[in-house]
Short mmCIF file of C-alpha atoms in Angstrom, two decimals:
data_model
loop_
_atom_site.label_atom_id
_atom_site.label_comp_id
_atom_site.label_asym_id
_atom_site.label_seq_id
_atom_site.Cartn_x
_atom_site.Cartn_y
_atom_site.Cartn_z
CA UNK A 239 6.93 -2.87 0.19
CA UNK A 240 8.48 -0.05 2.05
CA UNK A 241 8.62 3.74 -0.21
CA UNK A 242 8.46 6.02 2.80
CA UNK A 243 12.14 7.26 2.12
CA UNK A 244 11.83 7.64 -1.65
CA UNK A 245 8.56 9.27 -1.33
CA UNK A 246 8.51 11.52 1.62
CA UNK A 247 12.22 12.22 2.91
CA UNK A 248 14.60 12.06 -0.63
CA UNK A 249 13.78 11.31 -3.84
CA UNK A 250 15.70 8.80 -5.62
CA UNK A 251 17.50 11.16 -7.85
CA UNK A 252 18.31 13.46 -5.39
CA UNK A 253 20.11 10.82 -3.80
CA UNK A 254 21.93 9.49 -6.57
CA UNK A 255 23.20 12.22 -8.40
CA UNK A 256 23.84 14.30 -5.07
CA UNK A 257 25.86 10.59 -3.84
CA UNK A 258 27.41 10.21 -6.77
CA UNK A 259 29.09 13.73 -7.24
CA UNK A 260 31.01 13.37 -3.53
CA UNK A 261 31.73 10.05 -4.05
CA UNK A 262 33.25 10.81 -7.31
CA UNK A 263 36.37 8.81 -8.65
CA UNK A 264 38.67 12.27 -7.94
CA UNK A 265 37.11 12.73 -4.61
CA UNK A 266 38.58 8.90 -3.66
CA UNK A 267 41.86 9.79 -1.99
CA UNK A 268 40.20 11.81 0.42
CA UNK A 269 38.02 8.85 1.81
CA UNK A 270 41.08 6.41 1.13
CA UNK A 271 43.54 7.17 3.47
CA UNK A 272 40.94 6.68 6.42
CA UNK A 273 39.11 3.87 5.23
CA UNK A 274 42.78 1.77 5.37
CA UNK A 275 41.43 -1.01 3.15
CA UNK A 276 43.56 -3.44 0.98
CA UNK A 277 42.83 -2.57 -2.70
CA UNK A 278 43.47 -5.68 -3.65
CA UNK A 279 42.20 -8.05 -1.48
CA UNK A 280 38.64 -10.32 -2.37
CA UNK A 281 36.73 -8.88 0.63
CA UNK A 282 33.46 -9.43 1.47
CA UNK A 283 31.51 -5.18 1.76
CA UNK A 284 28.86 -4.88 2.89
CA UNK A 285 26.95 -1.28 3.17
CA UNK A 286 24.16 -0.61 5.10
CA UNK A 287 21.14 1.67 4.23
CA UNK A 288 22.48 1.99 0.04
CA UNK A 289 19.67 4.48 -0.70
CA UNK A 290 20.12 4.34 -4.87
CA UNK A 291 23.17 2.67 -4.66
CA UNK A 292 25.84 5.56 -5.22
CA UNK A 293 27.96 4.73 -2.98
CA UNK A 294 28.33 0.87 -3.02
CA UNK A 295 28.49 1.69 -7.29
CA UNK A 296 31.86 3.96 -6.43
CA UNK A 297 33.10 0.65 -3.74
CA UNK A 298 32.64 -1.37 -6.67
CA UNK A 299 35.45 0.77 -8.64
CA UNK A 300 37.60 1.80 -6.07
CA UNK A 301 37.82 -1.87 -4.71
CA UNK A 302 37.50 -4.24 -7.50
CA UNK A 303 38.51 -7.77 -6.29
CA UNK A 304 35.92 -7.03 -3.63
CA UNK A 305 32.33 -8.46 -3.70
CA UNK A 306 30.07 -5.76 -2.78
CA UNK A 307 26.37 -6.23 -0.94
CA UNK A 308 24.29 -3.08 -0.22
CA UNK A 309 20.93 -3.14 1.35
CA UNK A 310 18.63 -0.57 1.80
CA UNK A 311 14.94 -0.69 3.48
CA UNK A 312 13.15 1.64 0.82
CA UNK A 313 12.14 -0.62 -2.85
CA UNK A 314 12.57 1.91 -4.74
CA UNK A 315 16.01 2.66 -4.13
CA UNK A 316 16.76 -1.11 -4.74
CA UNK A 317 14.35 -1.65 -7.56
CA UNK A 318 16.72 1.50 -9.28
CA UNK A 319 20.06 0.49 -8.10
CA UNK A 320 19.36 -3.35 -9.08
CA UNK A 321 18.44 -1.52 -13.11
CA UNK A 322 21.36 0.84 -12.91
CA UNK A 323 24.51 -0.33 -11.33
CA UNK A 324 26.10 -3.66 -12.12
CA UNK A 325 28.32 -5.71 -10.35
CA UNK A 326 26.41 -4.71 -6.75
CA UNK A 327 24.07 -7.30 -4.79
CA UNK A 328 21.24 -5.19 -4.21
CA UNK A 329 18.72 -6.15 -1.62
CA UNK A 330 16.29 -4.92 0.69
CA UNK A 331 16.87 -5.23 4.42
CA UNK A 332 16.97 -3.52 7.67
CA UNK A 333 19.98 -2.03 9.40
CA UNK A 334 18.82 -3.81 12.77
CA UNK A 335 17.81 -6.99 11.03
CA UNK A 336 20.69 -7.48 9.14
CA UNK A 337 19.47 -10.57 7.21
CA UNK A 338 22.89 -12.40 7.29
CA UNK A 339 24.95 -14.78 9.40
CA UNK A 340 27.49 -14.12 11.81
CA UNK A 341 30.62 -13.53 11.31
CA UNK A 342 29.62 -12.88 7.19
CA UNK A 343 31.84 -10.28 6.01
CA UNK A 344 34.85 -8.17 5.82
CA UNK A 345 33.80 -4.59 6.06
CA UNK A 346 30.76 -3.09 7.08
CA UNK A 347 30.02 0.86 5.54
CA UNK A 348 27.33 3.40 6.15
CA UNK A 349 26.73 6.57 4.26
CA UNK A 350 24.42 9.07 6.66
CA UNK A 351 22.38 5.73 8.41
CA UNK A 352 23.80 6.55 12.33
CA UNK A 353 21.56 9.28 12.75
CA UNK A 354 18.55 7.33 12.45
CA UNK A 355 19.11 4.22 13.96
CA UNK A 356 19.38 3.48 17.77
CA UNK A 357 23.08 3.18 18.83
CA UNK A 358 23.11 0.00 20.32
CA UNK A 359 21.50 -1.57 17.69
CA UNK A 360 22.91 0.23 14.67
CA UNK A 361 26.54 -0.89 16.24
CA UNK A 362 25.57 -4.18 17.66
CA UNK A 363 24.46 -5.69 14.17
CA UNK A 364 27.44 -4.76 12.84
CA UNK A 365 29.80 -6.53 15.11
CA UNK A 366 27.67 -9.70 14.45
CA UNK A 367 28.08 -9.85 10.91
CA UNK A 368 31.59 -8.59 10.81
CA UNK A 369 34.30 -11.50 10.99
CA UNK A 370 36.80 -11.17 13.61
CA UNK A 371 38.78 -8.64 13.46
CA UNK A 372 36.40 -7.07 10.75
CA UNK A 373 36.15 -3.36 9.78
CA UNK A 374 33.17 -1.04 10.37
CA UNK A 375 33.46 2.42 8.56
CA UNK A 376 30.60 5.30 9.53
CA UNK A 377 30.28 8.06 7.00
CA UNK A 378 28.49 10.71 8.64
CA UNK A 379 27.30 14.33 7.25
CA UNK A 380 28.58 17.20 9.33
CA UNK A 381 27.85 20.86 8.46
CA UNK A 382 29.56 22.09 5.53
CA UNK A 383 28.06 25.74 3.76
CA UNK A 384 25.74 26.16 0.29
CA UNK A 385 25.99 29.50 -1.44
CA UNK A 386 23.27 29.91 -4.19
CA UNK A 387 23.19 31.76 -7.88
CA UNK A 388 21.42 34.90 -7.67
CA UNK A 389 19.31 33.09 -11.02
CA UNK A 390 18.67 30.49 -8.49
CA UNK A 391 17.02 31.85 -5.80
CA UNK A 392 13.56 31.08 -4.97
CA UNK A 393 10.95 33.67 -7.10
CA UNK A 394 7.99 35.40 -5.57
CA UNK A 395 5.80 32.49 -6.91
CA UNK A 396 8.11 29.97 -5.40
CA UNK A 397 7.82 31.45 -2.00
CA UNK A 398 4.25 32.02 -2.19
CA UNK A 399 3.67 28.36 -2.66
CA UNK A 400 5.56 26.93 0.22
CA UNK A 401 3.63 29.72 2.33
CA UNK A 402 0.34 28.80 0.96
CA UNK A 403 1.04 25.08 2.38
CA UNK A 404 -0.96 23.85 5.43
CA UNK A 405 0.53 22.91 8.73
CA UNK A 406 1.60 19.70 9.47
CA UNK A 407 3.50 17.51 11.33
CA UNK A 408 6.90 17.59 11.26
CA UNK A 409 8.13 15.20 8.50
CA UNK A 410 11.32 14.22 10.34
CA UNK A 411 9.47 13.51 13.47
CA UNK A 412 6.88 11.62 11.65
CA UNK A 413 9.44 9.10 9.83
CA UNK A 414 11.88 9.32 12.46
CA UNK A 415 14.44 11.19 10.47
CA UNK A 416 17.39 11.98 12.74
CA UNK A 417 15.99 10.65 15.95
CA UNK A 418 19.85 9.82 17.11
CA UNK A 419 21.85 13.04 16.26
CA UNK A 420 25.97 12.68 17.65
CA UNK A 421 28.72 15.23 17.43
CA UNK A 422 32.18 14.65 16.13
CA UNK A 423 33.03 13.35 19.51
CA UNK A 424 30.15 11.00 20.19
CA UNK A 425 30.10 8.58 16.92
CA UNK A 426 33.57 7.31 18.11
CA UNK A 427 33.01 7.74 21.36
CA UNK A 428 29.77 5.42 20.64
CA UNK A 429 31.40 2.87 18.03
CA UNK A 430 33.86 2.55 21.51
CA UNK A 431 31.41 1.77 24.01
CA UNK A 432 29.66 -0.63 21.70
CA UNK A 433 32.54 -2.94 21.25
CA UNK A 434 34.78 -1.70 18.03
CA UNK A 435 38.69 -1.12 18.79
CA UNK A 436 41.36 0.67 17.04
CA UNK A 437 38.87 3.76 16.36
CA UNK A 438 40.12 6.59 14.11
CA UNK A 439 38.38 9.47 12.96
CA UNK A 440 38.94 11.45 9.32
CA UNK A 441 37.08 13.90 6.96
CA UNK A 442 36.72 14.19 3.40
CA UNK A 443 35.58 18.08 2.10
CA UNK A 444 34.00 17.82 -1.36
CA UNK A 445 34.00 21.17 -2.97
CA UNK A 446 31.04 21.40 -5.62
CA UNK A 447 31.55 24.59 -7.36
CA UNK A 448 30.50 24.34 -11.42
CA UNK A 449 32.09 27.29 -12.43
CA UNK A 450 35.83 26.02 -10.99
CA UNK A 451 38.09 25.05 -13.94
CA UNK A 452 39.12 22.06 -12.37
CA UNK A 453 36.41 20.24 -12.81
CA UNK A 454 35.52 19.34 -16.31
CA UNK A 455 32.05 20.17 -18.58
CA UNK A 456 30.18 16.91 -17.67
CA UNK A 457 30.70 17.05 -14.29
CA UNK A 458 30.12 20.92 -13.61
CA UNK A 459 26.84 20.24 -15.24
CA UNK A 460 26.03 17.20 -13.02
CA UNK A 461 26.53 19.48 -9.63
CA UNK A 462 23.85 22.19 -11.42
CA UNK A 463 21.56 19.44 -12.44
CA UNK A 464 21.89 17.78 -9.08
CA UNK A 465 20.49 20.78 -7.75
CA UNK A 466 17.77 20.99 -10.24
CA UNK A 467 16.60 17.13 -8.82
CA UNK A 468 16.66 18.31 -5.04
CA UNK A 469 14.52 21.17 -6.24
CA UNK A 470 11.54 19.74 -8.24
CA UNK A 471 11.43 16.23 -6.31
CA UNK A 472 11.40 18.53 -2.78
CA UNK A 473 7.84 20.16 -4.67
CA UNK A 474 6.31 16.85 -6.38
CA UNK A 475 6.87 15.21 -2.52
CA UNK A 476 3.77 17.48 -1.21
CA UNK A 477 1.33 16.44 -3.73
CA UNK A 478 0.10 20.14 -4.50
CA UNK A 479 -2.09 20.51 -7.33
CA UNK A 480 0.15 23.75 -7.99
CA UNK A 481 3.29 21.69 -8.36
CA UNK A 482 3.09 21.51 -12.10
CA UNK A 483 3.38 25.45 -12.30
CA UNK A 484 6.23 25.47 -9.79
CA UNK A 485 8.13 22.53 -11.11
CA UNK A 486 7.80 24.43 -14.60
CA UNK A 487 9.04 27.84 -13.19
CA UNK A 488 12.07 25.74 -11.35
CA UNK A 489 13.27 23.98 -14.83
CA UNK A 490 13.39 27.85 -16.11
CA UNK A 491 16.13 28.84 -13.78
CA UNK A 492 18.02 25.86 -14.30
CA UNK A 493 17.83 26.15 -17.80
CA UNK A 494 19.30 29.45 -16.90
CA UNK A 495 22.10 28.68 -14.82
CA UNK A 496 23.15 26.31 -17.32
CA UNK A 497 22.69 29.03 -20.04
CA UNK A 498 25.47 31.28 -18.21
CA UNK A 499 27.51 27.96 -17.21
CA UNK A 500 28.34 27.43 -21.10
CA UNK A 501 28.30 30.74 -21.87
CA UNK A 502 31.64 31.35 -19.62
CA UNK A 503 29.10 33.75 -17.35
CA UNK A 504 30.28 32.43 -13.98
CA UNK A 505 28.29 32.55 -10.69
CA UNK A 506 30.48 30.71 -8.52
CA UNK A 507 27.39 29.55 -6.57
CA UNK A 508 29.10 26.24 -4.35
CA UNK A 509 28.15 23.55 -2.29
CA UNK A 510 30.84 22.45 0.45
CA UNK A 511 29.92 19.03 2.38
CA UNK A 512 31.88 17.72 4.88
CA UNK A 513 31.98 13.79 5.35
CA UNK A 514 33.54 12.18 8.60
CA UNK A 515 34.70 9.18 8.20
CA UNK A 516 35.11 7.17 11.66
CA UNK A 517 36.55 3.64 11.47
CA UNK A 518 37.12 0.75 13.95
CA UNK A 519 37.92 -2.74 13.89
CA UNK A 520 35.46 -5.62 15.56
CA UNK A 521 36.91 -5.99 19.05
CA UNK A 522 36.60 -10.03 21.09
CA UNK A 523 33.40 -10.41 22.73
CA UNK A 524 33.36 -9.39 26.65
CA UNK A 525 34.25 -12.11 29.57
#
């Protein structure tokens, strides 16, 4: 059993709920137009490193005559996408181990996986599962900006308990977080030089601002309590024997913010993420 994601990189319900606002049904035309796949056809998707399963839950909607497969190496994502999200064949398995045949499926996706996976492998078991001719789409998070509620920002007590922390080593060395970092230019430069044609490049902005009136009540609340997850699963991942107090003072402010969300106070505190979207079709094997 494998838990080091859920455990000591992202919690599972920062993932979902933070997945599951930008890939949001209203958010779908921005990711359509670049992913250039046939609504109606019975594909075979498959998406690689699922986390909770936000994304391959969204695939399921947007492309309904499609059978959907998601893997992911952490169990706990699985074991909570497999209780939460219907219609999705949840398993565990390893972007470099794909465990699946050749030439298997239709369309391969990735939500924020590049970045930690070795190029030529990440790539290369994608070509061998994808049928010729097949589609490989690589969602990748670029820098967007984060503006916080002034009833959000960290309290003296807050601060003093991340200070008070020891040392140690760096957590995304340690799980090898991010070991494979590419700009804008390099993921399709890379998807190129390992053997995908047709390449084209796109970006989806998803604007998360509560306090805009185009988004309605449920949602708005979703982006402030999506917040409130990153917040007290970021303090219960460093096992503190402090992190009751803090977690308690955190669910106070949120409380708050959602106090002055119904109360028509508005903070316009947002969160702007940028997605690109690079796509490219399996090219025929070398000479």
């Amino acid at each position: 059993m494998n838990t080091v994601w859920s455990e000591y990189v992202q919690g599972i319900m920062t993932l979902y709920l933070s997945r599951k606002l930008r890939f949001d049904d209203m958010f779908f035309e921005q990711y359509k137009k670049t992913f250039d796949l046939d609504r109606s056809a019975g594909m075979k998707i498959l998406e690689i490193g699922c986390g909770p399963g936000a994304l391959a839950e969204s695939m399921h909607r947007w492309y309904p005559n499609a059978h959907i497969t998601a893997i992911d190496r952490d169990s706990n994502f699985i074991s909570f996408a497999k209780e939460n999200i219907a219609g999705v064949d949840f398993r565990e398995g390893d972007a470099v181990h794909l465990p699946f045949g050749d030439d298997s499926f239709d369309v391969t996706i990735s939500n924020t996986v590049q970045e930690h996976v070795e190029p030529a492998a990440f790539w290369g078991e994608q070509r061998r599962v994808l049928k010729p001719g097949g589609i490989a789409l690589c969602l990748s998070a670029r820098r967007g900006l984060h503006c916080v509620a002034p009833c959000l920002e960290k309290t003296e007590k807050e601060k003093a308990f991340w200070e008070s922390l020891p040392q140690s080593e760096d957590e995304l060395e340690k799980f090898s977080v991010c070991r494979f970092p590419m700009s804008e230019a390099e993921i399709p430069a890379s998807m190129e030089k390992n053997g995908f044609t047709d390449v084209t490049t796109g970006y989806a902005v998803i604007d998360l601002t509560p306090d805009a009136p185009k988004y309605p009540a449920e949602m708005a609340e979703l982006m402030i309590e999506a917040m409130r997850q990153n917040d007290v699963e970021a303090v219960e991942s460093v096992r503190s024997g402090q992190a009751g107090e803090i977690i308690s003072v955190i669910h106070s402010k949120y409380e708050e913010r959602l106090r002055l969300y119904r109360e028509g106070i508005k903070q316009w505190d947002t969160s702007v993420s940028v997605t690109m979207i690079v796509r490219g079709r399996k090219g025929q094997p070398s000479a």
